[in-house]
Amino acid sequence: MIDLAFIAERYNYWIFIVLMMIGVYIVISRGNLVKKIVGLNIFQTSVFIYYISIGKVAGGTAPILPAAYESGHEGKGARASAAHGESAPAPGAASGESLHAAPQSAPEALPANDLASAVAQTPQGAGPSGEAGLHAAPGEAANPLLAPPDGAGDAASALGEAAHKAAEIVYSNPLPHVLILTAIVVGVATTAVGLALAVRIREAYGTIEEDELEAADDIAEFGAAFGEKAEGARA
Amino acid sequence: MNLMAQLPVLPVVIPFVAGALALLLPKGRAPWAWATFVSWLSFLASALLLREVAATGPVSYHLGDWPPPWGIEYRIDLANAIVLALVSGIAAAVAPFAYESVRAEIDERQSPYFYAAFLICVSGLLGVTATGDAFNIFVFLEISSLSTYALVAMGGRQDRRALTAAFTYLVMGTLGATFFVIGVGLLYHATGTLNLADLHLKLAGQHNRVVEAGFAFILVGIGLKLAMFPMHLWLPNAYAYAPSAVSAFLAATATKVAVYVLVRFFYSVFGLDFAFLGDALTYVLLPLGVAGMFVASLIAVFQHDVKRMLAYSSVGQIGYMLLGLSFGTREGLAAALIHLVNHGLMKGALFLAVACVVYRLGDHRCAAFSGLARRMPVTTWAFVLSGLSLIGVPGTVGFVSKWYLLEASFAAGHAWAAFMIVASSLIAVLYVGRVVELMLLREPPEQGPLSEPVKEAPLSMLIPMWALVAANLYFGLRTEFTAGFAEQAAAALMTVSGGR
């Protein structure tokens, strides 16, 4: 039986898959070099969308290294957490797990934004926005901040409170966005090189249709074009 | 700040910064001299790094002092120290060679751009090898690939087919890189980390579809980059029509680095506990490796163009590396790493010999090689010796590779694979022998443009070429550097991945 809600909830992945397939199909099926570049761009954009959509995490927080705070904001960890943009500072807490990290002691616990756990835990979508349901936290295990370490006193209870609040917030993990900014730069560079090559090919051959290019090469090498390529060249 | 403490990052950073500076240099000799100096410097740094790693074990360097897994880590163990030394060593040999060859094949006005692209390509390949961060691998892979597309396209002045070859390479290379990045995204989705060592820890015990799909995307993406047998279509034309010096550099390094990435993901990230990996080795890598060994080698026999022939031979040789990997044993992994280095040495020397012929005769079809022994004996013998190495004659590095591959296949209980290795080496005898026969036994052409008398190639080309040929012979007799290090590297990788 097809679970429509299951499918509809994951619309962002469907956008990714459909765009990806369209992109690859254009790259493979089109003979025009510029159209191939267009296909390549659609393909790459689909990946950008995928990365961006996994950046939304319900109940996530920034990775914080409390140990570094104890040592007076001088350790490397303090700088690391500052760079990741804290949303809920947690001085004194002993739990130093990063955003998605499954605690080492419980490797079977899947991370917060894992597909499988989202399926198991929240088929209906529990977050404040519809999209949040896709990435809803599967429960206590995935968010180490929900289980404050003992002996931390007031700080721990404050942390627990903050963590419960955080569970209702859709957190935007900045890292995938940063990665995709890099990937966009790479994609633009690839497009630029590809189009520049297309221009040079047009200068050298007078066409940017793949079959005409092949026919031109065949004629240069063997004196005649063969098969379909020849028909393509004549057309 | 001590310069030695920055050693792990130096091989990557030096050519990267120098590449940008090369653009500012005046046209002519200056960019070449700069590129040569920088590639030697980079080789020196890699060699020091290899020595340090061999003496004291893996080195971890934190970029910008951010501790892993948050920051980007450069983690150098023996496996990538060897590949770093190979890539920078080939660059150091090709750069001095390139001056005459590039002056003959490329418009002089483009020389700053050519050497800038060359240095950035070197930097990208070294970056892929040095980094311990999955996304960083993608970025460096694309840095090296983008400069490679430009370098290949510069062959368009000699033969316009270089342009279409570069375009095909661009399309296939970008598809491969994007597949890789999807795979990395899926792994990030499942673990929340990009650091390779951290990924390994967090992937332990995860056997779900997300991870399996990530594995498959990475295998296909890197498979495209390393020209795994049915995905090799971009390679022959790109190598055949690129400027000769570029062909030599790429053939010896680009696909090798991709093989290294595959090894790194297989053994350092997924590990042999990941059941999907075993299936992929047995049902994907093994048949495709063997198919590549035979089909690509057979195609090579029928090529009329020596550069294309060597390019197809490269696809076949990658088959050997994949075969070694596919055993999933320490011996197989060691054999794959040994062949990775050795094949870089032999293909580099062969392509440089072809570049000498192109320099004097302006042609790389078989006809140009006819009677070459009388016209360019020094080049001819360099080609013959490295050709023997490609076949696997004792006394050369090719023999060392084949020996370890044979041992690995017997150790893995695949005696038939040993038979396949020998059988496909016989095909190599055919295609190398064909050219050697032309060079040694035929007369030079008596009419046509190829019949004009030619001199031997200039010394600036002969010395780097013979340096690589000498490396083929030296490492063929003294195996403690290549085989010794590769065996230690394989043992270390196996320990991480939970194999025996």
PDB file of C-alpha atoms in Angstrom, chain B residues 92-210:
ATOM      1  CA  ALA B  92      59.015  17.908 -10.711  1.00  0.00           C
ATOM      2  CA  ALA B  93      60.064  15.763 -13.678  1.00  0.00           C
ATOM      3  CA  VAL B  94      57.474  17.082 -16.124  1.00  0.00           C
ATOM      4  CA  ALA B  95      57.931  20.781 -15.315  1.00  0.00           C
ATOM      5  CA  PRO B  96      61.548  21.094 -16.565  1.00  0.00           C
ATOM      6  CA  PHE B  97      60.648  18.890 -19.544  1.00  0.00           C
ATOM      7  CA  ALA B  98      57.695  21.082 -20.434  1.00  0.00           C
ATOM      8  CA  TYR B  99      59.607  24.168 -21.605  1.00  0.00           C
ATOM      9  CA  GLU B 100      60.616  22.998 -25.087  1.00  0.00           C
ATOM     10  CA  SER B 101      57.584  20.811 -25.542  1.00  0.00           C
ATOM     11  CA  VAL B 102      55.126  23.528 -24.554  1.00  0.00           C
ATOM     12  CA  ARG B 103      56.927  26.174 -26.594  1.00  0.00           C
ATOM     13  CA  ALA B 104      56.463  23.974 -29.641  1.00  0.00           C
ATOM     14  CA  GLU B 105      52.841  23.066 -28.999  1.00  0.00           C
ATOM     15  CA  ILE B 106      51.286  26.088 -27.308  1.00  0.00           C
ATOM     16  CA  ASP B 107      51.083  29.742 -28.255  1.00  0.00           C
ATOM     17  CA  GLU B 108      53.768  31.592 -26.319  1.00  0.00           C
ATOM     18  CA  ARG B 109      51.261  34.237 -25.233  1.00  0.00           C
ATOM     19  CA  GLN B 110      49.478  31.520 -23.278  1.00  0.00           C
ATOM     20  CA  SER B 111      52.538  30.410 -21.331  1.00  0.00           C
ATOM     21  CA  PRO B 112      51.669  32.200 -18.047  1.00  0.00           C
ATOM     22  CA  TYR B 113      48.179  30.677 -18.200  1.00  0.00           C
ATOM     23  CA  PHE B 114      49.541  27.248 -19.023  1.00  0.00           C
ATOM     24  CA  TYR B 115      51.942  27.157 -16.084  1.00  0.00           C
ATOM     25  CA  ALA B 116      49.372  28.691 -13.745  1.00  0.00           C
ATOM     26  CA  ALA B 117      46.901  25.955 -14.684  1.00  0.00           C
ATOM     27  CA  PHE B 118      49.628  23.347 -14.327  1.00  0.00           C
ATOM     28  CA  LEU B 119      50.553  24.479 -10.818  1.00  0.00           C
ATOM     29  CA  ILE B 120      46.930  24.694  -9.726  1.00  0.00           C
ATOM     30  CA  CYS B 121      46.348  21.206 -11.093  1.00  0.00           C
ATOM     31  CA  VAL B 122      49.340  19.931  -9.099  1.00  0.00           C
ATOM     32  CA  SER B 123      48.033  21.685  -6.009  1.00  0.00           C
ATOM     33  CA  GLY B 124      44.539  20.237  -6.481  1.00  0.00           C
ATOM     34  CA  LEU B 125      45.831  16.686  -6.861  1.00  0.00           C
ATOM     35  CA  LEU B 126      48.074  17.041  -3.818  1.00  0.00           C
ATOM     36  CA  GLY B 127      45.173  18.559  -1.879  1.00  0.00           C
ATOM     37  CA  VAL B 128      42.895  15.612  -2.652  1.00  0.00           C
ATOM     38  CA  THR B 129      45.610  13.334  -1.379  1.00  0.00           C
ATOM     39  CA  ALA B 130      46.545  15.246   1.747  1.00  0.00           C
ATOM     40  CA  THR B 131      43.164  16.213   3.130  1.00  0.00           C
ATOM     41  CA  GLY B 132      41.247  14.301   5.750  1.00  0.00           C
ATOM     42  CA  ASP B 133      37.929  15.980   5.051  1.00  0.00           C
ATOM     43  CA  ALA B 134      35.355  14.509   2.680  1.00  0.00           C
ATOM     44  CA  PHE B 135      34.045  17.788   1.297  1.00  0.00           C
ATOM     45  CA  ASN B 136      37.556  19.149   0.956  1.00  0.00           C
ATOM     46  CA  ILE B 137      38.298  16.191  -1.303  1.00  0.00           C
ATOM     47  CA  PHE B 138      35.487  17.328  -3.600  1.00  0.00           C
ATOM     48  CA  VAL B 139      36.754  20.909  -3.676  1.00  0.00           C
ATOM     49  CA  PHE B 140      40.317  19.902  -4.507  1.00  0.00           C
ATOM     50  CA  LEU B 141      39.095  17.314  -6.996  1.00  0.00           C
ATOM     51  CA  GLU B 142      37.276  20.087  -8.838  1.00  0.00           C
ATOM     52  CA  ILE B 143      40.228  22.477  -8.556  1.00  0.00           C
ATOM     53  CA  SER B 144      42.443  19.905 -10.226  1.00  0.00           C
ATOM     54  CA  SER B 145      39.789  18.891 -12.759  1.00  0.00           C
ATOM     55  CA  LEU B 146      38.941  22.437 -13.839  1.00  0.00           C
ATOM     56  CA  SER B 147      42.587  23.216 -14.494  1.00  0.00           C
ATOM     57  CA  THR B 148      42.915  19.885 -16.288  1.00  0.00           C
ATOM     58  CA  TYR B 149      40.057  20.766 -18.676  1.00  0.00           C
ATOM     59  CA  ALA B 150      41.860  23.999 -19.519  1.00  0.00           C
ATOM     60  CA  LEU B 151      45.197  22.206 -19.971  1.00  0.00           C
ATOM     61  CA  VAL B 152      43.678  19.559 -22.254  1.00  0.00           C
ATOM     62  CA  ALA B 153      41.898  22.222 -24.301  1.00  0.00           C
ATOM     63  CA  MET B 154      45.229  23.996 -24.886  1.00  0.00           C
ATOM     64  CA  GLY B 155      46.067  21.111 -27.202  1.00  0.00           C
ATOM     65  CA  GLY B 156      43.461  22.675 -29.520  1.00  0.00           C
ATOM     66  CA  ARG B 157      46.167  24.644 -31.301  1.00  0.00           C
ATOM     67  CA  GLN B 158      47.719  21.389 -32.547  1.00  0.00           C
ATOM     68  CA  ASP B 159      44.553  19.410 -33.089  1.00  0.00           C
ATOM     69  CA  ARG B 160      41.055  20.804 -32.715  1.00  0.00           C
ATOM     70  CA  ARG B 161      39.837  17.463 -31.378  1.00  0.00           C
ATOM     71  CA  ALA B 162      41.459  18.486 -28.081  1.00  0.00           C
ATOM     72  CA  LEU B 163      38.546  20.894 -27.632  1.00  0.00           C
ATOM     73  CA  THR B 164      35.835  18.252 -27.948  1.00  0.00           C
ATOM     74  CA  ALA B 165      37.920  15.898 -25.813  1.00  0.00           C
ATOM     75  CA  ALA B 166      38.166  18.552 -23.107  1.00  0.00           C
ATOM     76  CA  PHE B 167      34.426  19.160 -23.315  1.00  0.00           C
ATOM     77  CA  THR B 168      33.604  15.472 -22.958  1.00  0.00           C
ATOM     78  CA  TYR B 169      36.026  15.270 -20.057  1.00  0.00           C
ATOM     79  CA  LEU B 170      34.333  18.284 -18.476  1.00  0.00           C
ATOM     80  CA  VAL B 171      30.864  16.767 -18.737  1.00  0.00           C
ATOM     81  CA  MET B 172      31.937  13.337 -17.449  1.00  0.00           C
ATOM     82  CA  GLY B 173      34.226  14.782 -14.788  1.00  0.00           C
ATOM     83  CA  THR B 174      31.511  17.082 -13.461  1.00  0.00           C
ATOM     84  CA  LEU B 175      28.995  14.235 -13.396  1.00  0.00           C
ATOM     85  CA  GLY B 176      31.525  12.181 -11.434  1.00  0.00           C
ATOM     86  CA  ALA B 177      32.326  14.947  -8.982  1.00  0.00           C
ATOM     87  CA  THR B 178      28.644  15.706  -8.437  1.00  0.00           C
ATOM     88  CA  PHE B 179      27.903  12.034  -7.805  1.00  0.00           C
ATOM     89  CA  PHE B 180      30.715  12.076  -5.274  1.00  0.00           C
ATOM     90  CA  VAL B 181      29.260  15.134  -3.581  1.00  0.00           C
ATOM     91  CA  ILE B 182      25.824  13.506  -3.373  1.00  0.00           C
ATOM     92  CA  GLY B 183      27.482  10.534  -1.698  1.00  0.00           C
ATOM     93  CA  VAL B 184      29.271  12.783   0.762  1.00  0.00           C
ATOM     94  CA  GLY B 185      25.965  14.572   1.439  1.00  0.00           C
ATOM     95  CA  LEU B 186      24.244  11.278   2.235  1.00  0.00           C
ATOM     96  CA  LEU B 187      27.036  10.312   4.607  1.00  0.00           C
ATOM     97  CA  TYR B 188      26.819  13.728   6.243  1.00  0.00           C
ATOM     98  CA  HIS B 189      23.074  13.251   6.518  1.00  0.00           C
ATOM     99  CA  ALA B 190      23.625   9.969   8.328  1.00  0.00           C
ATOM    100  CA  THR B 191      26.470  11.031  10.596  1.00  0.00           C
ATOM    101  CA  GLY B 192      26.714  14.825  10.822  1.00  0.00           C
ATOM    102  CA  THR B 193      30.408  14.853  10.188  1.00  0.00           C
ATOM    103  CA  LEU B 194      32.741  15.275   7.255  1.00  0.00           C
ATOM    104  CA  ASN B 195      36.045  14.320   8.829  1.00  0.00           C
ATOM    105  CA  LEU B 196      37.115  10.984   7.382  1.00  0.00           C
ATOM    106  CA  ALA B 197      38.327   9.490  10.664  1.00  0.00           C
ATOM    107  CA  ASP B 198      35.203  10.723  12.452  1.00  0.00           C
ATOM    108  CA  LEU B 199      33.022   9.349   9.651  1.00  0.00           C
ATOM    109  CA  HIS B 200      34.610   5.958  10.176  1.00  0.00           C
ATOM    110  CA  LEU B 201      33.738   6.006  13.887  1.00  0.00           C
ATOM    111  CA  LYS B 202      30.154   7.150  13.330  1.00  0.00           C
ATOM    112  CA  LEU B 203      29.470   4.842  10.424  1.00  0.00           C
ATOM    113  CA  ALA B 204      30.453   1.824  12.498  1.00  0.00           C
ATOM    114  CA  GLY B 205      27.401  -0.389  12.843  1.00  0.00           C
ATOM    115  CA  GLN B 206      25.265   1.701  10.492  1.00  0.00           C
ATOM    116  CA  HIS B 207      23.853  -0.529   7.800  1.00  0.00           C
ATOM    117  CA  ASN B 208      20.975   1.455   6.409  1.00  0.00           C
ATOM    118  CA  ARG B 209      19.944   2.564   2.965  1.00  0.00           C
ATOM    119  CA  VAL B 210      21.257   6.090   3.421  1.00  0.00           C
TER     120      VAL B 210
END
